[in-house]
Coordinates of C-alpha atoms and ligand atoms in Angstrom, one line a residue:
M1 CA -38.1 -17.3 -22.8
A2 CA -41.5 -16.0 -23.6
K3 CA -42.7 -12.5 -22.9
L4 CA -46.3 -11.5 -22.7
I5 CA -47.9 -8.1 -21.9
G6 CA -51.3 -8.2 -20.2
I7 CA -53.4 -5.7 -18.3
P8 CA -51.8 -4.7 -15.0
A9 CA -54.5 -5.5 -12.4
S10 CA -52.8 -5.5 -9.0
P11 CA -49.4 -3.9 -8.4
G12 CA -46.2 -5.5 -7.2
V13 CA -43.5 -7.8 -8.7
A14 CA -43.6 -11.6 -8.2
I15 CA -41.0 -14.3 -9.2
G16 CA -41.9 -17.9 -8.6
R17 CA -42.9 -21.2 -10.2
V18 CA -45.9 -21.8 -12.3
L19 CA -48.9 -23.4 -10.7
P20 CA -51.4 -24.1 -13.4
V21 CA -55.0 -24.0 -12.3
D22 CA -57.6 -25.2 -14.7
R23 CA -61.0 -23.6 -14.7
R24 CA -62.4 -27.1 -14.2
R25 CA -65.8 -27.0 -15.8
A26 CA -67.8 -30.0 -14.8
R27 CA -68.9 -32.3 -17.6
V28 CA -72.7 -32.4 -17.5
P29 CA -74.3 -35.8 -18.0
R30 CA -77.6 -35.5 -19.9
Y31 CA -80.4 -38.1 -19.8
H32 CA -84.1 -38.4 -19.1
V33 CA -85.5 -39.8 -15.9
Q34 CA -88.6 -42.0 -15.6
P35 CA -91.7 -40.4 -14.1
E36 CA -91.3 -42.5 -11.0
Q37 CA -87.7 -41.1 -10.5
I38 CA -88.8 -37.5 -10.4
D39 CA -88.9 -37.3 -6.6
P40 CA -85.6 -39.0 -5.9
E41 CA -84.0 -36.9 -8.7
I42 CA -85.3 -33.7 -7.0
A43 CA -84.0 -34.9 -3.7
R44 CA -80.6 -35.5 -5.3
L45 CA -80.6 -31.9 -6.6
D46 CA -81.7 -30.5 -3.3
K47 CA -78.9 -32.4 -1.5
A48 CA -76.2 -31.1 -4.0
V49 CA -77.5 -27.5 -3.6
K50 CA -77.4 -27.9 0.2
E51 CA -73.8 -29.2 0.0
S52 CA -72.8 -26.4 -2.3
V53 CA -74.2 -23.8 0.1
E54 CA -72.4 -25.4 3.0
Q55 CA -69.1 -25.5 1.1
L56 CA -69.4 -21.8 0.2
Q57 CA -70.2 -21.0 3.9
Q58 CA -67.1 -22.9 4.9
I59 CA -64.9 -21.0 2.5
R60 CA -66.5 -17.8 3.5
K61 CA -65.7 -18.4 7.1
S62 CA -62.0 -19.0 6.4
L63 CA -61.8 -15.6 4.6
G64 CA -62.7 -13.1 7.3
E65 CA -64.0 -9.6 6.6
G66 CA -63.4 -7.8 3.3
E67 CA -64.2 -7.8 -0.4
Q68 CA -63.2 -11.5 -0.8
G69 CA -65.8 -12.5 1.8
D70 CA -68.5 -10.4 0.1
I71 CA -68.0 -12.1 -3.2
L72 CA -68.3 -15.5 -1.5
D73 CA -71.5 -14.3 0.2
A74 CA -72.9 -13.4 -3.2
H75 CA -72.0 -16.9 -4.5
R76 CA -73.7 -18.5 -1.5
M77 CA -76.8 -16.4 -2.1
M78 CA -76.9 -17.5 -5.8
A79 CA -76.6 -21.2 -4.8
D80 CA -79.3 -20.7 -2.3
D81 CA -81.6 -18.8 -4.7
P82 CA -85.1 -20.3 -4.6
T83 CA -86.0 -19.2 -8.1
L84 CA -83.0 -21.0 -9.6
L85 CA -83.7 -24.2 -7.6
E86 CA -87.4 -24.1 -8.2
G87 CA -86.8 -23.6 -12.0
A88 CA -84.5 -26.6 -12.1
R89 CA -87.0 -28.7 -10.1
Q90 CA -89.7 -27.7 -12.6
L91 CA -87.5 -28.9 -15.5
I92 CA -87.1 -32.3 -13.8
R93 CA -90.9 -32.5 -13.3
D94 CA -92.0 -31.2 -16.7
E95 CA -89.3 -32.3 -19.1
L96 CA -88.0 -35.3 -17.1
L97 CA -84.4 -33.9 -17.3
N98 CA -81.8 -35.3 -14.9
A99 CA -80.7 -33.0 -12.1
E100 CA -77.3 -31.9 -13.7
W101 CA -79.0 -31.1 -17.0
A102 CA -81.9 -29.3 -15.4
M103 CA -79.5 -27.1 -13.3
R104 CA -77.3 -26.3 -16.3
R105 CA -80.3 -25.4 -18.5
M106 CA -81.8 -23.2 -15.8
V107 CA -78.5 -21.3 -15.3
R108 CA -78.1 -21.0 -19.1
D109 CA -81.5 -19.4 -19.4
V110 CA -80.8 -16.9 -16.6
S111 CA -77.3 -16.2 -18.1
E112 CA -78.6 -15.4 -21.5
K113 CA -80.8 -12.7 -20.0
L114 CA -77.6 -11.1 -18.5
G115 CA -75.8 -10.6 -21.8
S116 CA -72.3 -11.4 -22.8
E117 CA -70.4 -8.2 -22.0
G118 CA -69.6 -6.0 -19.1
Y119 CA -70.6 -6.0 -15.5
L120 CA -73.6 -8.3 -16.0
A121 CA -71.4 -10.7 -17.8
E122 CA -69.2 -10.9 -14.7
R123 CA -72.3 -11.8 -12.7
R124 CA -72.9 -14.4 -15.4
A125 CA -69.4 -15.8 -14.7
D126 CA -70.3 -16.0 -11.0
L127 CA -73.5 -17.8 -11.8
D128 CA -71.6 -20.3 -14.1
E129 CA -69.2 -20.9 -11.3
V130 CA -71.9 -21.6 -8.8
C131 CA -73.6 -24.0 -11.3
D132 CA -70.3 -25.8 -11.8
R133 CA -70.0 -26.3 -8.0
I134 CA -73.6 -27.8 -7.8
V135 CA -72.9 -30.1 -10.8
H136 CA -69.6 -31.2 -9.3
N137 CA -71.5 -32.1 -6.1
L138 CA -74.1 -34.0 -8.1
I139 CA -71.6 -36.1 -9.9
G140 CA -69.6 -36.6 -6.7
E141 CA -66.5 -34.8 -7.7
Q142 CA -64.4 -32.6 -5.4
P143 CA -65.0 -29.0 -6.7
L144 CA -62.0 -27.3 -5.1
P145 CA -58.3 -27.8 -6.0
A146 CA -57.1 -30.7 -3.8
A147 CA -53.4 -29.9 -3.4
L148 CA -52.2 -26.9 -1.4
P149 CA -49.8 -24.7 -3.3
A150 CA -46.1 -24.5 -2.6
D151 CA -44.8 -21.3 -1.1
D152 CA -43.4 -19.8 -4.3
S153 CA -46.4 -20.4 -6.5
V154 CA -47.6 -18.1 -9.2
I155 CA -51.0 -19.2 -10.5
V156 CA -51.4 -19.3 -14.2
A157 CA -54.9 -19.9 -15.4
Y158 CA -57.1 -19.3 -18.5
D159 CA -59.6 -17.8 -16.1
L160 CA -59.9 -18.4 -12.4
A161 CA -63.1 -19.2 -10.6
T162 CA -63.7 -16.6 -7.9
A163 CA -64.2 -19.1 -5.1
D164 CA -61.0 -20.9 -6.2
A165 CA -59.2 -17.5 -6.3
A166 CA -60.4 -16.6 -2.9
V167 CA -59.2 -19.9 -1.4
L168 CA -55.9 -20.0 -3.2
L169 CA -55.0 -16.3 -2.8
S170 CA -56.0 -16.1 0.9
S171 CA -53.8 -19.2 1.7
G172 CA -50.9 -16.6 1.9
K173 CA -48.8 -18.9 -0.3
I174 CA -49.5 -17.3 -3.7
R175 CA -46.9 -14.9 -4.9
G176 CA -48.7 -13.8 -8.1
L177 CA -51.5 -14.5 -10.5
V178 CA -51.7 -14.4 -14.3
T179 CA -54.8 -15.1 -16.3
D180 CA -55.2 -15.3 -20.1
F181 CA -58.6 -13.8 -19.9
G182 CA -60.3 -11.2 -17.8
S183 CA -60.4 -7.5 -17.1
K184 CA -59.5 -5.1 -14.3
T185 CA -63.1 -5.3 -13.1
S186 CA -63.3 -9.0 -12.9
H187 CA -63.8 -10.3 -9.4
T188 CA -60.5 -12.2 -9.5
A189 CA -58.7 -8.9 -10.2
I190 CA -60.6 -7.2 -7.4
L191 CA -59.6 -10.0 -5.1
A192 CA -56.0 -9.8 -6.0
R193 CA -55.9 -6.1 -5.3
A194 CA -57.8 -6.6 -2.0
L195 CA -55.3 -9.3 -1.0
E196 CA -52.3 -7.4 -2.4
V197 CA -51.2 -10.2 -4.7
P198 CA -49.4 -8.9 -7.9
C199 CA -51.7 -9.8 -10.8
V200 CA -51.8 -9.5 -14.6
V201 CA -55.0 -10.4 -16.4
G202 CA -55.7 -10.7 -20.1
A203 CA -52.2 -12.0 -20.8
G204 CA -53.1 -13.9 -23.9
Q205 CA -51.8 -17.4 -24.1
A206 CA -50.0 -17.6 -20.7
S207 CA -51.8 -20.8 -19.7
E208 CA -50.8 -22.5 -22.9
I209 CA -47.2 -21.5 -22.8
A210 CA -46.4 -21.9 -19.1
K211 CA -45.8 -25.4 -17.8
S212 CA -46.1 -26.5 -14.2
G213 CA -42.9 -25.6 -12.3
D214 CA -41.5 -23.2 -14.9
V215 CA -39.9 -20.1 -13.5
I216 CA -42.2 -17.1 -14.1
A217 CA -41.9 -13.4 -13.4
V218 CA -44.8 -11.0 -13.1
D219 CA -44.9 -7.2 -12.9
G220 CA -48.3 -6.1 -11.8
H221 CA -47.4 -2.5 -12.4
S222 CA -46.4 -2.7 -16.1
G223 CA -48.4 -5.9 -17.1
E224 CA -45.2 -7.7 -18.1
V225 CA -45.1 -11.5 -17.7
L226 CA -41.9 -13.5 -18.4
I227 CA -42.0 -17.3 -18.7
S228 CA -38.7 -19.1 -18.2
P229 CA -36.7 -15.8 -18.1
D230 CA -32.9 -15.8 -18.4
R231 CA -30.7 -14.8 -15.5
E232 CA -30.4 -11.2 -16.7
E233 CA -34.2 -10.8 -16.9
I234 CA -34.6 -12.3 -13.4
L235 CA -32.1 -9.8 -12.1
R236 CA -34.1 -7.0 -13.7
F237 CA -37.3 -8.2 -12.0
E238 CA -35.5 -8.7 -8.7
M239 CA -34.3 -5.1 -8.9
A240 CA -37.8 -4.0 -9.6
R241 CA -39.1 -6.1 -6.7
A242 CA -36.4 -4.6 -4.4
E243 CA -37.5 -1.2 -5.5
A244 CA -41.2 -2.1 -4.8
K245 CA -40.1 -3.3 -1.4
F246 CA -38.3 -0.1 -0.7
R247 CA -41.5 1.7 -1.6
E248 CA -43.4 -0.6 0.8
A249 CA -40.9 0.2 3.6
A250 CA -41.4 3.9 3.0
L251 CA -45.1 3.3 3.1
L252 CA -45.0 1.6 6.5
E253 CA -42.7 4.2 8.0
E254 CA -44.5 7.3 6.8
R255 CA -48.0 6.3 6.2
E256 CA -49.5 8.3 9.0
L257 CA -47.1 11.3 8.6
P258 CA -48.1 14.4 6.7
A259 CA -46.4 15.5 3.5
V260 CA -44.8 18.6 4.8
T261 CA -41.6 20.2 3.6
T262 CA -38.7 20.9 5.9
D263 CA -39.7 24.6 5.8
G264 CA -43.3 23.9 6.7
R265 CA -45.3 23.8 3.4
R266 CA -48.1 21.2 3.8
V267 CA -49.3 19.4 0.7
Y268 CA -52.2 16.9 0.9
L269 CA -51.9 13.6 -0.9
Q270 CA -55.0 11.9 -2.0
A271 CA -55.8 9.0 -4.3
N272 CA -57.6 8.4 -7.7
I273 CA -59.9 5.4 -7.8
E274 CA -62.2 3.8 -10.4
F275 CA -63.9 1.3 -8.2
P276 CA -65.2 1.4 -4.6
E277 CA -63.1 -1.7 -3.8
E278 CA -59.9 0.4 -4.1
V279 CA -60.6 2.3 -0.9
A280 CA -58.7 -0.2 1.2
S281 CA -55.6 0.4 -0.9
V282 CA -56.0 4.1 -0.6
L283 CA -56.0 3.9 3.2
A284 CA -53.2 1.3 3.2
H285 CA -51.0 3.7 1.2
G286 CA -51.7 6.7 3.5
G287 CA -54.2 8.5 1.2
E288 CA -55.6 11.5 3.0
G289 CA -58.8 11.3 0.9
V290 CA -60.0 10.3 -2.5
G291 CA -59.1 13.1 -4.8
L292 CA -60.9 11.7 -7.8
Y293 CA -63.4 8.9 -8.1
R294 CA -64.1 8.4 -11.8
T295 CA -67.8 7.5 -11.7
E296 CA -68.0 6.8 -15.4
F297 CA -66.8 3.3 -14.6
L298 CA -70.3 2.7 -13.1
Y299 CA -71.6 3.1 -16.7
L300 CA -69.0 1.5 -18.9
N301 CA -69.0 -2.2 -19.9
R302 CA -72.7 -2.7 -19.3
E303 CA -75.9 -2.4 -21.3
E304 CA -78.2 -0.8 -18.8
L305 CA -77.8 2.5 -17.1
P306 CA -77.0 2.2 -13.4
T307 CA -80.0 3.1 -11.2
E308 CA -80.0 5.8 -8.6
E309 CA -79.8 3.1 -6.0
E310 CA -76.6 1.6 -7.6
H311 CA -75.0 5.1 -7.6
Y312 CA -76.0 5.6 -4.1
R313 CA -74.6 2.3 -2.8
S314 CA -71.2 3.0 -4.4
Y315 CA -71.0 6.5 -3.1
A316 CA -72.2 5.7 0.4
A317 CA -69.7 2.8 0.6
I318 CA -66.8 5.0 -0.3
L319 CA -67.8 7.9 1.9
K320 CA -68.4 5.7 4.9
Q321 CA -65.1 4.0 4.6
M322 CA -63.1 7.2 4.1
A323 CA -64.9 9.3 6.7
P324 CA -63.9 11.8 8.0
K325 CA -61.4 12.1 5.1
P326 CA -62.7 14.0 2.1
V327 CA -64.0 12.2 -1.1
V328 CA -64.1 14.0 -4.4
I329 CA -66.6 12.4 -6.6
R330 CA -66.5 13.4 -10.2
T331 CA -69.7 13.5 -12.1
L332 CA -69.9 11.6 -15.3
D333 CA -67.0 12.0 -17.7
L334 CA -68.8 10.1 -20.4
G335 CA -68.9 10.9 -24.1
G336 CA -66.4 10.8 -26.8
D337 CA -64.8 7.3 -26.6
K338 CA -66.3 6.6 -23.1
L339 CA -69.8 5.4 -23.7
P340 CA -71.9 2.6 -22.3
I341 CA -72.4 -0.4 -24.5
G342 CA -75.0 0.3 -27.1
H343 CA -74.4 4.0 -27.2
R344 CA -71.7 4.3 -29.8
S345 CA -70.4 7.7 -30.7
H346 CA -70.3 8.7 -34.3
E347 CA -68.6 11.9 -33.7
P348 CA -65.7 12.5 -36.1
N349 CA -63.6 14.0 -33.3
P350 CA -64.7 12.5 -30.0
A351 CA -62.1 14.3 -27.8
L352 CA -63.4 17.6 -29.1
G353 CA -67.0 16.4 -29.1
L354 CA -69.9 16.0 -26.7
R355 CA -68.0 14.7 -23.7
A356 CA -67.9 15.2 -20.0
I357 CA -70.0 18.2 -18.7
R358 CA -71.2 18.9 -22.2
F359 CA -72.6 15.4 -22.5
T360 CA -74.2 15.6 -19.0
L361 CA -75.9 19.0 -19.7
R362 CA -77.3 17.5 -22.9
H363 CA -78.7 14.5 -20.9
P364 CA -80.1 16.2 -17.7
Q365 CA -81.9 13.0 -16.7
L366 CA -78.5 11.2 -16.3
F367 CA -77.2 14.1 -14.3
R368 CA -80.2 14.2 -12.1
T369 CA -80.0 10.5 -11.2
Q370 CA -76.4 10.9 -10.3
I371 CA -76.8 14.1 -8.4
R372 CA -79.7 12.7 -6.4
A373 CA -77.6 9.7 -5.4
L374 CA -74.7 11.9 -4.5
L375 CA -76.7 14.3 -2.4
R376 CA -78.4 11.4 -0.6
A377 CA -75.1 9.8 0.1
S378 CA -73.6 13.0 1.4
V379 CA -74.7 12.3 4.9
H380 CA -72.2 9.4 5.1
G381 CA -69.0 11.4 4.9
E382 CA -67.2 14.4 3.5
L383 CA -68.5 14.6 0.0
H384 CA -67.1 17.0 -2.6
I385 CA -68.7 17.1 -6.0
M386 CA -66.4 17.7 -9.0
L387 CA -67.6 18.6 -12.5
P388 CA -65.3 17.4 -15.4
M389 CA -63.9 19.5 -18.2
I390 CA -65.6 22.8 -17.4
A391 CA -64.4 25.1 -20.2
A392 CA -66.8 28.0 -19.8
V393 CA -68.4 29.8 -16.9
G394 CA -71.8 29.2 -18.4
E395 CA -71.4 25.4 -18.1
L396 CA -70.5 25.8 -14.4
R397 CA -73.5 28.0 -13.8
E398 CA -75.9 25.7 -15.5
A399 CA -74.6 22.6 -13.7
R400 CA -74.8 24.4 -10.3
K401 CA -78.3 25.5 -11.1
Q402 CA -79.3 21.9 -11.7
I403 CA -77.7 20.8 -8.5
E404 CA -79.5 23.4 -6.5
A405 CA -82.8 22.4 -8.1
I406 CA -82.2 18.8 -7.1
K407 CA -81.3 19.8 -3.6
A408 CA -84.7 21.6 -3.4
E409 CA -86.4 18.6 -4.7
L410 CA -84.9 16.3 -2.1
A411 CA -85.6 18.8 0.6
G412 CA -89.3 18.7 -0.5
E413 CA -89.2 14.9 -0.2
G414 CA -87.7 15.3 3.4
V415 CA -84.5 13.6 2.4
P416 CA -81.6 14.7 4.6
I417 CA -78.4 15.9 2.9
A418 CA -75.1 17.2 4.3
E419 CA -75.1 20.9 5.2
K420 CA -72.0 21.8 3.2
I421 CA -71.1 20.1 -0.1
P422 CA -68.3 21.9 -1.9
V423 CA -68.7 21.9 -5.7
G424 CA -65.5 22.1 -7.7
I425 CA -64.4 21.8 -11.3
M426 CA -61.7 20.1 -13.2
L427 CA -59.5 22.4 -15.3
E428 CA -58.7 20.5 -18.4
T429 CA -58.6 23.0 -21.2
P430 CA -56.2 25.8 -21.8
A431 CA -59.1 28.3 -22.0
A432 CA -60.3 27.3 -18.5
A433 CA -56.8 27.6 -17.0
L434 CA -56.5 31.1 -18.5
A435 CA -59.9 32.1 -17.3
A436 CA -59.3 30.5 -13.9
D437 CA -59.7 33.7 -11.9
R438 CA -63.3 34.1 -13.1
L439 CA -64.2 30.4 -12.7
A440 CA -62.7 30.4 -9.2
R441 CA -65.3 33.0 -8.1
E442 CA -68.1 30.6 -8.9
C443 CA -66.9 27.3 -7.5
D444 CA -65.4 25.9 -4.3
F445 CA -62.2 24.2 -5.6
F446 CA -60.1 23.4 -8.6
S447 CA -58.5 20.2 -9.7
I448 CA -56.2 20.3 -12.7
G449 CA -56.6 17.3 -15.0
T450 CA -53.2 17.3 -16.7
N451 CA -54.0 14.2 -18.8
D452 CA -56.5 16.3 -20.8
L453 CA -54.8 19.7 -20.2
I454 CA -51.7 18.4 -21.9
Q455 CA -53.6 16.8 -24.7
Y456 CA -55.6 19.9 -25.4
S457 CA -52.8 22.5 -25.0
L458 CA -50.2 20.6 -27.0
A459 CA -52.8 19.2 -29.5
I460 CA -51.8 15.6 -28.8
D461 CA -54.3 12.8 -28.7
R462 CA -53.5 11.1 -25.4
G463 CA -54.3 7.7 -26.8
N464 CA -52.2 8.0 -30.0
R465 CA -48.9 6.3 -29.7
D466 CA -47.6 8.1 -32.8
V467 CA -47.5 11.4 -31.1
A468 CA -46.7 10.2 -27.6
Y469 CA -43.1 11.6 -27.9
L470 CA -44.6 15.1 -27.9
Y471 CA -46.6 14.5 -24.7
R472 CA -44.5 16.6 -22.3
P473 CA -45.8 17.7 -18.9
L474 CA -42.8 20.1 -18.5
H475 CA -43.5 22.0 -21.7
L476 CA -43.3 25.7 -20.8
G477 CA -46.8 26.3 -22.1
V478 CA -48.2 23.6 -19.7
L479 CA -46.3 25.0 -16.8
R480 CA -47.6 28.5 -17.5
L481 CA -51.2 27.1 -17.7
I482 CA -50.8 25.4 -14.3
Q483 CA -49.4 28.7 -12.9
A484 CA -52.4 30.6 -14.2
A485 CA -54.8 28.0 -12.6
V486 CA -53.1 28.3 -9.3
D487 CA -53.0 32.1 -9.5
G488 CA -56.8 32.2 -10.2
A489 CA -57.5 29.9 -7.3
R490 CA -55.3 32.0 -4.9
Q491 CA -57.1 35.2 -5.9
A492 CA -60.5 33.8 -5.0
G493 CA -59.1 32.0 -1.9
I494 CA -60.0 28.5 -3.1
E495 CA -57.9 25.3 -3.1
C496 CA -56.1 24.1 -6.2
A497 CA -55.5 20.3 -6.6
M498 CA -54.1 18.2 -9.4
C499 CA -55.4 14.8 -10.3
G500 CA -53.8 14.0 -13.7
E501 CA -51.0 11.4 -13.9
M502 CA -48.4 14.1 -13.6
A503 CA -49.3 14.5 -9.9
G504 CA -48.1 11.0 -9.1
D505 CA -44.7 11.2 -10.7
P506 CA -42.1 11.9 -7.9
A507 CA -39.9 13.6 -10.5
Y508 CA -42.4 16.4 -10.9
A509 CA -43.2 16.7 -7.2
L510 CA -40.9 19.7 -6.5
V511 CA -42.1 21.5 -9.7
L512 CA -45.7 21.1 -8.5
L513 CA -44.8 22.1 -5.0
A514 CA -43.1 25.3 -6.3
L515 CA -46.1 26.0 -8.5
G516 CA -48.3 26.1 -5.4
I517 CA -50.5 23.0 -5.9
D518 CA -52.3 22.3 -2.5
T519 CA -53.4 18.7 -3.1
L520 CA -51.9 16.0 -5.3
S521 CA -54.2 13.1 -6.2
M522 CA -52.7 9.9 -7.7
N523 CA -52.8 6.1 -8.0
P524 CA -52.6 4.9 -4.4
S525 CA -49.3 3.2 -4.8
D526 CA -47.7 6.4 -6.0
I527 CA -48.4 8.2 -2.7
P528 CA -45.4 6.9 -0.7
P529 CA -42.6 8.0 -3.1
V530 CA -44.2 11.4 -3.6
K531 CA -44.6 11.9 0.1
R532 CA -41.0 11.0 0.6
V533 CA -39.8 13.6 -1.9
L534 CA -42.0 16.3 -0.3
R535 CA -41.0 15.4 3.3
T536 CA -37.3 15.8 2.4
A537 CA -37.9 18.9 0.2
N538 CA -37.6 22.6 0.9
L539 CA -40.0 25.0 -0.7
A540 CA -37.5 27.8 -1.2
D541 CA -35.1 25.3 -3.0
A542 CA -38.0 24.0 -5.1
K543 CA -38.9 27.6 -6.1
K544 CA -35.3 28.3 -7.2
M545 CA -35.3 25.1 -9.2
L546 CA -38.6 26.0 -10.9
E547 CA -37.3 29.5 -11.8
A548 CA -34.2 28.0 -13.3
A549 CA -36.2 25.4 -15.2
M550 CA -38.6 28.0 -16.6
A551 CA -35.7 30.1 -17.9
F552 CA -35.1 27.4 -20.5
S553 CA -37.2 27.6 -23.7
S554 CA -37.4 24.0 -25.0
H555 CA -39.2 21.2 -23.2
D556 CA -36.1 19.0 -23.7
E557 CA -34.0 21.5 -21.8
I558 CA -36.5 21.9 -19.0
E559 CA -37.0 18.2 -18.7
R560 CA -33.3 17.4 -18.7
Y561 CA -32.6 20.1 -16.1
V562 CA -35.4 19.0 -13.7
L563 CA -34.6 15.3 -14.0
E564 CA -30.9 15.9 -13.3
E565 CA -31.7 18.1 -10.3
M566 CA -34.2 15.6 -9.0
K567 CA -31.8 12.6 -9.4
K568 CA -29.1 14.6 -7.5
R569 CA -31.5 15.1 -4.6
F570 CA -33.4 11.8 -4.7
P571 CA -31.1 9.2 -6.4
Q572 CA -33.1 6.3 -5.1
L573 CA -36.5 7.6 -6.0
I574 CA -36.0 9.1 -9.4
S575 CA -35.0 6.8 -12.3
D576 CA -35.1 7.0 -16.1
A577 CA -37.1 3.7 -16.2
G578 CA -40.4 4.2 -18.1
R579 CA -39.4 7.8 -18.8
A580 CA -39.1 7.5 -22.5
A581 CA -41.1 10.3 -24.0
G582 CA -44.8 9.7 -23.6
E583 CA -44.6 6.7 -21.4
R584 CA -46.0 8.5 -18.4
G585 CA -49.3 10.3 -18.4
L586 CA -50.9 8.5 -21.3
Ligands
LIG601 C1 -57.2 14.2 -16.5 O1 -57.7 14.5 -17.6 O2 -56.1 14.6 -16.0 C2 -58.0 13.4 -15.5 C3 -57.6 13.2 -14.3 O3 -59.2 12.9 -16.0 P1 -59.3 11.6 -17.0 O4 -57.9 11.0 -17.0 O5 -60.3 10.7 -16.3 O6 -59.7 12.2 -18.3
LIG602 MG1 -59.8 14.3 -18.0

């Protein structure tokens, strides 16, 4: 048996048989044509481009509405692009290149301008794929996989062409997908999420190790891939799959129902997203809004800063799809280790450095671009703006002042914006939690970022495995900070949400209910189990449990007590799996 760990890109568990799919790059014949062959050569090129466009239109038609269709539209537009075609024709005319060579040269020149990393590199992969299709058509090869997959197929590929992924995944026969290469932002990963096919990308040498027909097990939640697993391992995956199915059943039953306890306390359940494409999954899992959109993903993995238009398009798309549900868009949490390509940080201590709101206030131009786009998009839905890592009232005042100035600027330009746009802050430092009563007077809502709050209060680098065992959400100090944040919000009459990973763990749901959190925001697939806990819970009972838990002094004692109590109440929902110290919340 071989075990690989890749990047979990689409949740769910799949067990099936390996279907290897090659990224079949076309071999490009290279030769010079005679001057008198120029016209027929150009005609050959035009014909292949036309065929490619028609094929892409056909595939597009079979896909229906949604993300997968949009990607194919983009491919068709690339194939149909007059600049590309004219450039290739020119090479045939001027340099007497054959059509295949001319097309490949033209695409290579355009690709080089796009760079080799990040978002534009993915567009480059799209362009390569379109070029491959045209070359396949020129040399008379069939560009799509000929055989239809069997019902239990798990695709294993070095990398999967988007159009091939779209056709294969939407056949309804693919149980899972594993690629050696790729990232969570690749189009193939986005497609897998949109089509709800469990997927692991960046799994190293899967395509070299796995042979056609081998049994393979894929866990899209943990990133685990087992090739030719033994019976015991298959059983473990089957149990995980049954558990996932149970979650799915809960989802279908309770998706439209509110998270309200048996004694009437209503908690709102929202979702965290990094990409606009995840909105469908938010709605499918019953998300009552987006509680955190991490906009820094617009900036990462690319060389150029996103334009105001790009910001606007992302925000408008999310707001429209979610309307009338609220969408909390967090302004840039850049800085420290999260920087666009080419903007390396040389800070000795990035987590304590120029990050989040500090970074933004130091670069008002970046903030302005983002806020202009946000305000313009506000007419499309229920926008809430959230400022990350506010540690001092002064930062909040300065950010709000800049937002007001930009509002006035847009009003001067006659640009309409929503009448009411709440501005809230993330509480992520102990100082902010302890000063919550004052901060609450000057903003419209709080959201507690436990990932950072725990890191800063317990002095644990959230990315450092060596101290992961000390990362304890139920540390008495952390619970008291959460309590202080909620108290501060209550005094000022504003809402207090939580959007760190702690919010999505069903084992902590009663503790957070008792602490008085109004809204929990989490990964979309965590919503159903948390909702189930809350709908069967009782606030009075949760409060008693919290009181008993906080009477203990050590985090071990608190954790043991809470887990035991939760397992007693929800034996099917709370397990010890993945609960080794530090495995959650990092
Ligand atoms: C947090 O710190 O809890 C949070 C939600 O923000 P991020 O994980 O993006 O730092
Ligand atoms: Mg944070």
